[in-house]
Coordinates of C-alpha atoms in Angstrom, one line a residue:
I1 CA -9.3 22.1 15.8
E2 CA -6.3 24.4 16.8
T3 CA -2.7 24.1 17.8
L4 CA -0.9 26.3 20.2
D5 CA 2.5 25.3 18.7
P6 CA 3.3 27.9 15.8
N7 CA 5.5 25.2 14.2
V8 CA 2.6 22.9 13.8
T9 CA -0.2 23.3 11.4
I10 CA -3.4 21.4 10.9
I11 CA -4.2 19.8 7.6
K12 CA -7.8 18.6 6.8
V13 CA -8.4 15.8 4.3
G14 CA -12.0 14.9 4.1
T15 CA -13.2 14.1 7.7
R16 CA -9.7 13.6 9.0
C17 CA -7.2 16.1 10.5
Y18 CA -3.4 15.6 10.4
R19 CA -0.8 17.6 12.3
K20 CA 2.3 18.7 10.2
S21 CA 5.4 20.0 11.8
K22 CA 7.5 22.5 9.9
I23 CA 11.1 21.4 9.0
R24 CA 13.3 23.8 10.8
A25 CA 16.7 24.2 9.1
R26 CA 19.4 24.8 11.8
P27 CA 21.1 28.0 11.3
T28 CA 24.8 28.3 10.5
A29 CA 26.5 28.8 13.8
S30 CA 30.0 28.8 15.2
L31 CA 30.7 27.0 18.6
Q32 CA 33.7 28.2 20.4
L33 CA 35.3 25.2 22.1
S34 CA 36.9 25.1 25.6
K35 CA 40.6 26.2 25.8
T36 CA 41.3 22.8 27.4
F37 CA 41.2 21.2 23.9
R38 CA 44.5 20.5 22.3
D39 CA 45.7 22.6 19.3
A40 CA 45.0 19.6 17.0
D41 CA 41.3 19.6 18.0
M42 CA 38.7 21.7 16.1
E43 CA 38.1 25.2 17.2
E44 CA 34.7 25.7 15.7
C45 CA 31.8 23.5 14.4
V46 CA 29.5 24.7 11.5
M47 CA 26.1 23.2 11.4
G48 CA 24.3 23.2 8.2
E49 CA 20.7 22.6 6.9
E50 CA 19.0 19.6 8.1
E51 CA 18.5 17.0 5.3
V52 CA 15.2 15.6 4.4
D53 CA 15.0 12.0 3.0
G54 CA 13.9 11.9 -0.7
V55 CA 14.6 15.7 -1.1
E56 CA 17.8 16.7 -3.0
F57 CA 19.2 20.0 -4.4
N58 CA 19.7 20.2 -8.2
E59 CA 22.9 22.3 -8.8
K60 CA 21.9 22.7 -12.4
T61 CA 18.3 24.2 -11.8
Q62 CA 19.3 25.6 -8.3
Q63 CA 16.0 24.1 -6.9
W64 CA 15.2 21.3 -4.5
E65 CA 13.4 18.3 -6.0
G66 CA 11.6 15.2 -4.8
T67 CA 9.8 12.3 -6.3
I68 CA 7.1 10.1 -5.0
S69 CA 5.8 6.9 -6.4
V70 CA 2.1 7.1 -6.9
G71 CA -0.1 4.6 -8.8
K72 CA -2.2 6.1 -11.7
P73 CA -5.5 5.5 -10.0
F74 CA -4.4 8.0 -7.3
H75 CA -3.6 10.8 -9.8
K76 CA -7.1 12.0 -10.1
F77 CA -7.3 12.6 -6.3
I78 CA -4.2 14.8 -6.4
I79 CA -5.3 16.7 -9.5
G80 CA -8.9 17.2 -8.3
T81 CA -11.9 18.7 -10.2
K82 CA -10.4 20.8 -13.0
G83 CA -7.1 20.7 -11.4
S84 CA -8.4 22.5 -8.0
T85 CA -6.7 20.2 -5.6
K86 CA -3.2 20.5 -7.4
E87 CA -3.6 24.2 -7.6
K88 CA -4.4 24.5 -4.0
L89 CA -1.4 22.4 -3.0
Q90 CA 1.0 24.4 -5.1
K91 CA -0.3 27.6 -3.7
E92 CA -0.2 26.4 0.0
T93 CA 3.3 24.8 -0.2
G94 CA 5.0 27.0 -2.8
A95 CA 6.1 24.0 -4.8
T96 CA 5.5 22.9 -8.4
I97 CA 3.9 19.5 -8.7
I98 CA 4.2 17.7 -12.1
I99 CA 1.9 14.8 -12.6
P100 CA 2.4 12.5 -15.6
G101 CA -0.5 12.7 -18.4
M102 CA -3.0 10.2 -18.8
R103 CA -1.2 8.5 -21.8
D104 CA 2.1 8.8 -20.1
T105 CA 3.5 5.4 -19.0
K106 CA 5.2 7.0 -16.0
E107 CA 3.6 7.0 -12.6
D108 CA 5.9 8.9 -10.4
I109 CA 5.0 12.6 -9.2
F110 CA 7.8 15.0 -9.5
I111 CA 8.0 17.9 -7.1
R112 CA 10.3 20.9 -7.1
A113 CA 10.7 24.4 -5.3
R114 CA 13.2 26.9 -4.3
T115 CA 13.1 25.6 -0.7
Q116 CA 13.7 22.1 0.9
E117 CA 10.8 22.7 3.3
A118 CA 8.5 23.4 0.3
V119 CA 9.2 20.1 -1.5
A120 CA 8.9 18.2 1.8
S121 CA 5.7 19.8 2.6
A122 CA 4.1 19.0 -0.8
L123 CA 5.5 15.4 -0.6
T124 CA 3.7 15.0 2.8
R125 CA 0.5 16.4 1.5
V126 CA 0.5 14.3 -1.5
Q127 CA 1.0 11.2 0.7
I128 CA -1.8 12.2 2.9
L129 CA -4.1 12.4 -0.1
V130 CA -2.9 9.0 -1.4
D131 CA -3.5 7.3 2.0
G132 CA -7.1 8.9 2.4
A133 CA -8.0 7.8 -1.1
A134 CA -6.8 4.1 -0.8
S135 CA -9.7 3.2 1.2
S136 CA -12.2 4.1 -1.5
L137 CA -10.2 2.0 -4.2
A138 CA -11.1 -1.7 -4.8
Y139 CA -8.6 -4.3 -4.2
T140 CA -6.4 -5.2 -7.2
H141 CA -4.6 -8.4 -6.4
F142 CA -4.7 -11.3 -3.8
V143 CA -2.5 -13.9 -2.4
S144 CA -4.0 -17.4 -2.6
I145 CA -3.2 -21.1 -2.3
P146 CA -4.5 -23.1 -5.3
L147 CA -6.8 -26.1 -4.7
N148 CA -6.2 -27.9 -8.0
G149 CA -5.6 -31.7 -7.2
P150 CA -7.4 -34.0 -9.7
P151 CA -9.3 -35.8 -6.9
F152 CA -10.5 -32.4 -5.5
S153 CA -11.6 -31.1 -8.9
T154 CA -13.6 -34.4 -9.6
S155 CA -15.5 -34.1 -6.2
V156 CA -16.3 -30.5 -6.8
K157 CA -17.6 -31.1 -10.1
E158 CA -19.8 -33.9 -8.8
F159 CA -21.0 -31.7 -6.0
F160 CA -21.9 -28.9 -8.5
Q161 CA -23.8 -31.4 -10.7
T162 CA -25.7 -32.8 -7.7
I163 CA -27.0 -29.3 -6.8
A164 CA -27.9 -28.5 -10.3
D165 CA -29.9 -31.9 -10.7
N166 CA -31.7 -31.8 -7.4
D167 CA -32.5 -28.1 -6.8
T168 CA -34.5 -26.4 -9.6
N169 CA -36.6 -23.9 -7.4
S170 CA -33.9 -21.7 -5.9
R171 CA -33.9 -18.1 -7.2
G172 CA -30.8 -17.3 -9.5
L173 CA -29.4 -20.9 -9.3
S174 CA -27.6 -21.8 -12.4
P175 CA -24.5 -23.9 -13.4
A176 CA -23.2 -20.7 -14.9
I177 CA -22.8 -19.2 -11.5
F178 CA -20.4 -22.1 -10.2
A179 CA -16.8 -21.2 -10.0
N180 CA -14.4 -22.8 -12.5
V181 CA -12.8 -25.8 -10.6
N182 CA -9.4 -24.8 -12.0
H183 CA -9.5 -21.5 -10.2
L184 CA -10.7 -22.8 -6.8
H185 CA -8.3 -21.5 -4.0
V186 CA -7.8 -20.5 -0.4
T187 CA -7.5 -16.8 -0.1
V188 CA -4.7 -15.6 2.1
L189 CA -4.9 -11.9 1.9
M190 CA -6.3 -9.1 -0.4
L191 CA -3.9 -6.5 -1.7
K192 CA -4.1 -2.9 -3.2
L193 CA -1.3 -2.7 -5.5
F194 CA -1.8 0.6 -7.8
S195 CA 1.7 0.8 -9.3
E196 CA 4.2 -1.5 -11.0
E197 CA 6.5 -0.8 -8.3
T198 CA 4.2 -2.1 -5.6
V199 CA 3.4 -5.2 -7.8
Q200 CA 7.1 -6.1 -8.2
R201 CA 7.6 -5.6 -4.4
A202 CA 4.8 -8.0 -3.7
A203 CA 6.2 -10.5 -6.2
Q204 CA 9.6 -10.2 -4.5
T205 CA 8.1 -10.6 -1.0
M206 CA 6.5 -13.9 -2.2
H207 CA 9.6 -15.1 -3.7
T208 CA 11.7 -14.5 -0.6
L209 CA 9.2 -16.3 1.5
K210 CA 9.2 -19.6 -0.4
P211 CA 12.1 -21.1 1.7
A212 CA 10.6 -20.1 5.0
I213 CA 7.1 -21.6 3.8
Y214 CA 8.6 -24.8 2.8
D215 CA 10.3 -25.1 6.1
M216 CA 7.2 -24.5 8.0
V217 CA 5.1 -27.0 6.0
G218 CA 7.9 -29.6 5.3
T219 CA 6.6 -30.4 1.9
T220 CA 5.2 -28.7 -1.1
T221 CA 1.7 -30.1 -0.7
V222 CA -0.8 -29.8 2.1
M223 CA -3.8 -32.2 2.3
L224 CA -6.9 -29.9 3.2
G225 CA -10.4 -31.0 3.7
L226 CA -13.6 -29.0 3.0
S227 CA -16.8 -29.2 5.0
G228 CA -19.8 -27.1 4.8
L229 CA -20.7 -23.7 3.1
E230 CA -20.7 -20.1 4.4
I231 CA -21.8 -16.8 2.9
M232 CA -19.9 -13.5 2.9
N233 CA -22.9 -11.3 3.7
D234 CA -25.4 -11.2 6.5
D235 CA -28.6 -11.5 4.5
P236 CA -29.1 -15.1 3.1
E237 CA -31.6 -13.8 0.6
E238 CA -29.0 -11.5 -1.0
V239 CA -25.9 -13.8 -1.3
D240 CA -23.1 -12.5 -3.5
V241 CA -20.5 -15.2 -2.6
L242 CA -20.9 -18.7 -1.4
Y243 CA -17.7 -20.4 -0.2
A244 CA -16.6 -23.8 1.4
K245 CA -15.1 -23.9 4.8
L246 CA -11.9 -25.7 5.7
K247 CA -12.0 -28.6 7.9
P248 CA -10.4 -28.1 11.4
G249 CA -7.2 -30.3 12.0
A250 CA -3.5 -30.5 11.8
A251 CA -3.4 -29.5 8.1
L252 CA -5.5 -26.4 8.8
N253 CA -3.4 -25.4 11.8
K254 CA -0.2 -25.7 9.7
L255 CA -1.8 -23.6 7.0
S256 CA -2.8 -21.0 9.4
V257 CA 0.8 -20.6 10.6
V258 CA 1.9 -20.2 6.9
C259 CA -0.9 -17.6 6.3
Q260 CA 0.2 -15.7 9.4
R261 CA 3.8 -15.5 8.3
V262 CA 2.7 -14.3 4.7
V263 CA 0.5 -11.6 6.3
E264 CA 3.4 -10.4 8.6
A265 CA 5.9 -10.2 5.6
F266 CA 3.5 -7.9 3.7
I267 CA 3.0 -5.7 6.9
E268 CA 6.8 -5.5 7.3

């Protein structure tokens, strides 16, 4: 893949390609204004270097610096085998990339260079690596609605016992595989939160949503019904997870609205 624009370069990350535009600093220039301006008006305008979000100049070190919040699980993707990826990034961007050690509690990656462009380029490249690696990592958290009412727990226990007493021929069936009734829930969405910052942001998002959810539901309790079972994979002979389906009705419709609002909040 090639580009005709000299200010655009192609970055390959795995099987994906990304276009990266150079940050062009505006040269210092003087603009002669029209003579029709009054004497009190400015006679010339000096344009400085264009600022880049997250990149600042350190007067003490006389270098440009930037920080990116990256969870510990991503550090290995940025370092690479024997430091090869990090070394390549530094060579191609001209920036120094400082990654916290394994035992360090810090997660942020610090980048510095003599030019603003070098820091911005390194920050972009690191973010691309993080985005590409995220799909290969497992989910870490989920948002759920607990199903913990006493009548419900009793019914589920009776259901489990009925299965255990009447079906002794099914492969792999054992009371040990039944979920703890105190942990039963409705899953709203799955999350990948790899840093303390993202965990705190997720918690804050849920806290902010509480008034809106209460207004949508009109109460703190919703009566849901369960009917039927479903499997998460296509082959019935290789089932990993068996779950109950929610009964259609007004309560489920109300719950669907709440779930959609939660999902939208996390997307935002």
